[in-house]
Coordinates of C-alpha atoms in Angstrom, one line a residue:
Chain L
X154 CA 107.1 68.5 13.1
X155 CA 104.4 67.8 10.4
X156 CA 100.9 69.9 11.2
X157 CA 97.8 68.5 9.8
X158 CA 94.4 69.6 9.9
X159 CA 92.4 66.1 11.2
X160 CA 88.9 65.8 10.4
X161 CA 86.8 62.4 11.7
X162 CA 90.4 60.9 12.0
X163 CA 91.6 62.0 8.7
X164 CA 94.9 64.3 8.3
X165 CA 95.1 66.7 5.7
X166 CA 98.5 68.8 4.8
X167 CA 96.5 71.4 3.5
X168 CA 94.4 73.7 5.5
X169 CA 92.5 75.5 2.9
X170 CA 89.5 73.9 1.4
X171 CA 88.4 75.1 -2.1
X172 CA 85.3 74.9 -4.1
X173 CA 85.1 74.2 -7.9
X174 CA 82.1 76.6 -9.0
X175 CA 82.2 79.7 -11.0
X176 CA 85.2 79.0 -13.1
X177 CA 85.6 79.5 -16.9
X178 CA 86.0 76.2 -17.8
X179 CA 87.0 72.7 -15.8
X180 CA 90.6 73.2 -17.1
X181 CA 90.8 76.3 -15.1
X182 CA 89.5 75.1 -12.4
X183 CA 91.7 72.1 -12.4
X184 CA 94.9 74.4 -12.6
X185 CA 93.4 76.7 -9.6
X186 CA 92.8 74.0 -7.5
X187 CA 96.1 72.2 -8.0
X188 CA 97.9 75.5 -7.6
X189 CA 95.9 76.1 -4.4
X190 CA 97.4 72.9 -2.5
X191 CA 93.9 71.9 -1.7
X192 CA 92.6 68.2 -1.2
X193 CA 89.4 69.0 -0.6
X194 CA 87.4 70.2 -2.8
X195 CA 83.6 71.1 -2.5
X196 CA 81.3 70.1 -5.1
X197 CA 77.6 70.5 -5.8
X198 CA 75.0 68.3 -6.4
X199 CA 72.6 69.1 -9.8
X200 CA 70.2 67.6 -12.3
X201 CA 72.3 66.2 -15.4
X202 CA 70.8 68.1 -18.7
X203 CA 69.2 64.9 -20.1
X204 CA 68.6 67.1 -23.8
X205 CA 72.1 68.0 -23.9
X206 CA 74.1 65.5 -21.7
X207 CA 77.5 67.2 -21.5
X208 CA 80.2 64.5 -22.5
X209 CA 82.8 66.0 -19.8
X210 CA 82.2 65.5 -16.2
X211 CA 84.0 67.9 -13.5
X212 CA 85.3 64.7 -12.1
X213 CA 87.3 63.9 -15.4
X214 CA 89.2 66.7 -14.1
X215 CA 89.6 66.1 -10.4
X216 CA 90.5 62.5 -9.8
X217 CA 88.7 61.4 -6.6
X218 CA 91.4 59.0 -6.1
X219 CA 93.8 62.0 -5.7
X220 CA 91.4 64.8 -4.2
X221 CA 88.8 64.1 -1.2
X222 CA 85.3 65.3 -2.6
X223 CA 83.1 67.3 -0.4
X224 CA 79.6 67.3 -1.9
X225 CA 77.6 70.3 -0.3
X226 CA 74.1 71.0 -0.3
X227 CA 73.4 74.4 -1.6
X228 CA 70.5 75.7 -2.7
X229 CA 68.4 73.2 0.0
X230 CA 66.1 75.5 1.9
X231 CA 64.6 72.6 4.5
X232 CA 66.4 69.6 6.2
X233 CA 65.0 67.3 3.9
X234 CA 65.7 68.2 0.6
X235 CA 69.5 68.5 2.5
X236 CA 69.5 65.1 3.2
X237 CA 68.3 63.6 0.2
X238 CA 71.3 65.6 -1.3
X239 CA 73.8 64.0 0.8
X240 CA 72.0 60.3 0.3
X241 CA 72.7 61.2 -3.8
X242 CA 75.9 62.5 -2.9
X243 CA 77.2 59.2 -1.4
X244 CA 75.5 56.4 -3.8
X245 CA 78.4 58.7 -6.2
X246 CA 80.7 56.8 -4.2
X247 CA 83.1 59.3 -3.2
X248 CA 82.7 58.9 0.4
X249 CA 80.7 60.0 3.3
X250 CA 81.7 63.3 3.9
X251 CA 79.4 66.0 3.2
X252 CA 78.9 70.1 3.3
X253 CA 75.6 70.7 4.8
X254 CA 74.3 73.9 4.1
X255 CA 70.6 74.8 4.7
X256 CA 69.7 78.2 3.2
X257 CA 67.3 80.3 5.0
X258 CA 67.4 83.1 2.7
X259 CA 68.3 83.7 -0.7
X260 CA 69.5 87.5 -0.3
X261 CA 71.7 86.6 2.5
X262 CA 72.3 82.8 2.1
X263 CA 72.5 82.7 5.8
X264 CA 72.2 79.3 7.1
X265 CA 68.8 78.4 8.7
X266 CA 70.0 76.8 11.6
X267 CA 66.9 74.7 13.2
X268 CA 66.7 73.1 9.9
X269 CA 70.5 72.5 9.7
X270 CA 70.1 71.0 13.4
X271 CA 67.5 68.7 12.2
X272 CA 69.6 67.6 9.0
X273 CA 72.7 67.2 11.2
X274 CA 71.1 64.5 13.3
X275 CA 69.5 62.6 10.4
X276 CA 72.6 62.5 8.5
X277 CA 75.1 61.8 11.8
X278 CA 72.7 58.9 12.5
X279 CA 73.4 57.7 9.2
X280 CA 77.0 57.5 9.3
X281 CA 77.9 60.9 7.5
X282 CA 80.8 63.2 8.5
X283 CA 79.0 66.2 8.7
X284 CA 80.9 69.8 8.0
X285 CA 77.8 71.9 8.4
X286 CA 78.0 75.9 7.5
X287 CA 76.9 78.3 10.3
X288 CA 76.7 81.7 11.6
X289 CA 79.6 82.5 13.6
X290 CA 77.4 81.3 16.9
X291 CA 79.3 79.6 19.5
X292 CA 75.8 78.2 20.7
X293 CA 75.3 76.6 17.0
X294 CA 78.6 75.5 17.2
X295 CA 78.6 74.0 20.3
X296 CA 75.0 72.2 19.9
X297 CA 76.4 70.9 16.4
X298 CA 79.8 69.2 18.0
X299 CA 77.3 67.8 20.3
X300 CA 75.3 66.2 17.8
X301 CA 78.2 64.5 16.3
X302 CA 79.8 66.9 13.6
X303 CA 83.4 66.1 12.4
X304 CA 83.8 70.1 12.4
X305 CA 82.2 72.9 12.5
X306 CA 82.3 76.3 9.7
X307 CA 80.9 79.4 10.6
X308 CA 80.7 82.3 7.9
X309 CA 83.4 85.0 7.8
X310 CA 80.5 87.1 6.1
X311 CA 78.4 86.4 3.8
X312 CA 78.8 83.5 0.9
X313 CA 80.1 85.3 -1.9
X314 CA 80.4 89.0 -0.5
X315 CA 84.6 89.1 -0.2
X316 CA 84.1 90.9 2.9
X317 CA 86.4 89.2 5.3
X318 CA 86.3 88.2 8.9
X319 CA 83.2 90.4 10.2
X320 CA 83.0 89.1 14.1
X321 CA 86.4 87.8 15.0
X322 CA 85.4 87.5 19.0
X323 CA 82.5 85.3 18.1
X324 CA 85.0 83.2 16.1
X325 CA 87.7 83.5 19.2
X326 CA 84.6 82.7 21.5
X327 CA 83.6 79.2 19.3
X328 CA 87.6 78.5 19.0
X329 CA 87.7 78.4 22.5
X330 CA 85.1 76.3 23.2
X331 CA 85.0 73.8 20.0
X332 CA 87.0 70.3 20.4
X333 CA 86.1 69.8 16.6
X334 CA 87.9 71.9 13.5
X335 CA 86.6 75.6 13.3
X336 CA 87.1 75.9 9.6
X337 CA 86.0 79.7 8.2
X338 CA 83.9 79.0 5.5
X339 CA 82.1 82.2 3.0
X340 CA 83.1 85.7 2.9
X341 CA 87.1 85.5 2.4
X342 CA 87.9 88.2 -0.1
X343 CA 91.4 87.9 -0.6
X344 CA 94.7 86.0 0.9
X345 CA 95.1 88.5 4.3
X346 CA 91.6 87.6 4.8
X347 CA 92.6 83.3 5.2
X348 CA 95.9 84.7 7.1
X349 CA 94.0 86.0 9.7
X350 CA 91.4 83.2 10.1
X351 CA 94.5 80.8 10.7
X352 CA 96.5 83.4 13.0
X353 CA 93.4 83.5 15.1
X354 CA 93.7 79.6 15.5
X355 CA 90.9 78.5 12.9
X356 CA 91.8 75.0 12.0
X357 CA 91.0 75.8 8.2
X358 CA 89.6 77.8 5.7
X359 CA 86.8 77.2 2.6
X360 CA 86.3 79.2 0.1
X361 CA 85.1 79.6 -3.8
X362 CA 84.7 83.0 -5.0
X363 CA 87.4 84.9 -3.7
X364 CA 89.8 82.3 -6.0
X365 CA 87.2 81.7 -8.9
X366 CA 86.2 85.4 -9.3
X367 CA 89.6 86.6 -9.0
X368 CA 91.1 88.7 -12.0
X369 CA 93.1 86.0 -12.2
X370 CA 92.2 83.0 -10.4
X371 CA 95.3 81.1 -10.9
X372 CA 97.6 83.6 -8.9
X373 CA 95.1 83.9 -6.3
X374 CA 94.6 80.4 -5.5
X375 CA 98.3 80.3 -5.1
X376 CA 98.0 83.7 -3.0
X377 CA 95.5 82.0 -1.0
X378 CA 98.0 78.7 -0.1
X379 CA 100.4 81.2 0.8
X380 CA 98.2 83.0 3.0
X381 CA 96.7 80.0 4.4
X382 CA 100.6 78.9 5.1
X383 CA 101.6 82.1 6.7
X384 CA 98.3 82.9 8.9
X385 CA 98.8 78.8 10.0
X386 CA 102.8 79.5 10.6
X387 CA 102.2 82.8 12.4
X388 CA 99.5 81.1 14.9
X389 CA 102.1 78.4 15.8
X390 CA 104.8 80.7 16.3
X391 CA 102.3 82.7 18.7
X392 CA 102.4 86.5 18.0
X393 CA 103.4 89.2 20.1
X394 CA 101.0 91.0 22.7
X395 CA 99.8 94.2 21.2
X396 CA 101.5 97.4 22.9
X397 CA 100.6 101.1 22.8
X398 CA 104.3 102.3 22.7
X399 CA 107.2 101.7 21.4
X400 CA 110.3 98.8 22.5
X401 CA 113.5 99.7 21.1
X402 CA 114.7 96.4 18.9
X403 CA 118.6 97.9 19.3
X404 CA 120.3 97.8 22.5
X405 CA 120.4 100.7 24.4
X406 CA 123.8 100.0 25.8
X407 CA 126.9 100.9 24.1
X408 CA 125.3 104.1 22.5
X409 CA 127.9 106.8 21.6
X410 CA 127.1 109.7 23.9
Chain I
X266 CA 62.6 48.8 -37.3
X267 CA 60.9 50.1 -34.5
X268 CA 57.1 51.2 -34.6
X269 CA 55.5 52.7 -31.7
X270 CA 51.7 51.2 -31.1
X271 CA 49.3 54.1 -30.7
X272 CA 49.2 55.1 -26.9
X273 CA 45.9 55.0 -26.7
X274 CA 45.6 51.2 -28.2
X275 CA 44.1 48.6 -25.9
X276 CA 47.3 46.7 -24.4
X277 CA 45.6 43.1 -23.7
X278 CA 45.0 41.1 -26.8
X279 CA 46.9 40.0 -30.0
X280 CA 48.8 42.2 -32.1
X281 CA 45.8 42.3 -34.4
X282 CA 43.4 43.4 -31.9
X283 CA 45.3 46.2 -30.3
X284 CA 47.0 47.6 -33.5
X285 CA 45.0 47.0 -36.5
X286 CA 47.3 48.8 -38.9
X287 CA 50.0 46.6 -38.0
X288 CA 50.1 44.7 -41.5
X289 CA 50.8 47.7 -43.1
X290 CA 54.2 48.6 -41.4
X291 CA 55.6 45.4 -40.1
X292 CA 58.7 43.7 -41.5
X293 CA 60.3 40.9 -40.6
X294 CA 62.5 42.9 -37.8
X295 CA 60.2 45.4 -36.6
X296 CA 60.1 45.7 -32.9
X297 CA 56.6 47.0 -31.8
X298 CA 56.5 48.5 -28.8
X299 CA 53.9 50.9 -26.2
X300 CA 55.4 53.9 -25.6
X301 CA 55.5 55.0 -21.8
X302 CA 55.6 58.2 -20.3
X303 CA 58.1 59.1 -17.6
X304 CA 59.1 62.1 -16.1
X305 CA 63.0 62.7 -15.9
X306 CA 65.0 65.5 -14.4
X307 CA 61.3 67.3 -14.4
X308 CA 60.8 66.7 -17.9
X309 CA 57.9 64.7 -19.5
X310 CA 60.1 62.0 -21.6
X311 CA 58.4 59.2 -23.8
X312 CA 60.2 56.3 -23.9
X313 CA 59.6 52.2 -25.0
X314 CA 58.1 50.4 -22.4
X315 CA 60.1 47.4 -21.1
X316 CA 63.2 49.6 -21.1
X317 CA 65.3 48.8 -18.2
X318 CA 67.7 51.6 -16.5
X319 CA 71.0 50.8 -18.2
X320 CA 69.3 50.8 -21.8
X321 CA 67.6 54.5 -20.7
X322 CA 70.8 55.7 -19.8
X323 CA 72.4 54.4 -22.5
X324 CA 69.8 56.1 -24.9
X325 CA 70.2 59.6 -23.1
X326 CA 73.9 59.1 -23.8
X327 CA 74.8 59.1 -20.2
X328 CA 77.7 57.5 -18.3
X329 CA 76.7 55.4 -15.6
X330 CA 79.5 55.8 -13.8
X331 CA 79.4 59.7 -13.2
X332 CA 75.8 59.6 -12.4
X333 CA 73.4 59.0 -9.5
X334 CA 69.9 57.9 -10.6
X335 CA 67.0 58.2 -8.0
X336 CA 63.6 56.3 -9.1
X337 CA 60.4 57.8 -7.5
X338 CA 62.5 59.1 -4.7
X339 CA 64.5 55.9 -3.6
X340 CA 67.9 55.9 -4.7
X341 CA 68.9 53.0 -7.1
X342 CA 72.2 51.3 -6.3
X343 CA 74.9 51.4 -9.8
X344 CA 74.8 47.7 -9.6
X345 CA 71.1 47.1 -10.0
X346 CA 70.5 49.8 -13.2
X347 CA 70.1 46.1 -15.3
X348 CA 67.3 44.9 -13.5
X349 CA 65.3 48.3 -13.4
X350 CA 62.4 47.8 -15.5
X351 CA 61.2 51.1 -16.0
X352 CA 57.2 51.5 -15.5
X353 CA 55.0 54.2 -16.6
X354 CA 54.4 57.1 -14.7
X355 CA 58.1 56.6 -12.8
X356 CA 59.6 59.8 -11.6
X357 CA 63.6 59.6 -12.3
X358 CA 65.8 62.0 -10.8
X359 CA 69.5 61.6 -12.4
X360 CA 72.1 63.7 -11.1
X361 CA 76.0 63.9 -10.9
X362 CA 78.4 66.4 -9.2
X363 CA 78.8 70.2 -10.6
X364 CA 81.5 72.7 -9.8
X365 CA 79.8 74.5 -6.3
X366 CA 81.5 76.0 -3.2

């Protein structure tokens, strides 16, 4: 049976979405992303350095024909800036998918939810496919789904913290109600964190730091691919219930006595 | 040869009246131009007036295919770069994709 992550009618084989920040160079970025198996990669929109315009561009290494480019609005602290960034990104001609993040505070990088809702309304109206980064709050997830976002992306823990899923119960509530994909975005530290997200039934996981800042980013990218695959398969297979006492695996019949 | 006309010169009139010293520098192929101040990515830049966006990007050695340009808060579609004449006081933002999460 084929198993896809479906976002706004498009099927993706990989449930791992990866960022492109913090790598040593573009070559390492490319290698890590290739081994991660990710089909969707996030990028940021920034000013070109006009005094020293770098001849190389990220897109020279990540062919937009091969990867789905997901521009983010990282660094935006209000709805206007986020919308402006999305419009600029769309003009680059890589599609209408955007990762909406409106940051509320630079210490926690938690999202500003009212501003996220405002920006989402405008962007959906303008025809963007909006994937919003949110706190793990079921009410916010519901509101963004009602606005027309194509997925919701609750954080596992603060961006770059590597703490893993801090509130699995909230995620479970979000999952129970959501009719759009739930993608865990931010806070994953290692492959088991990714596996847990998928085992719980999350539809995908988005990460950057956990791979790019690992001692060996290439090996971690592979570990994440396997973690996501293992978690998804375990979810589909259906885990056994947790029990307090033992149940023997070997038959009790035919014992010598 | 390109010669910048002093920015305090009166822009109306013949070359003699706006730039009295031109005879001493002029050659057959001399192009006189007025400097024009723009704000590009937050930095003040002086360029020749009458420049269009395509030539500006060329001067800055920026590949148009990899950037998006916003002029005075309005996105300029790539196909009209050649038709966009820049004007004194324009604010440009030239952005591209960089690594991010």
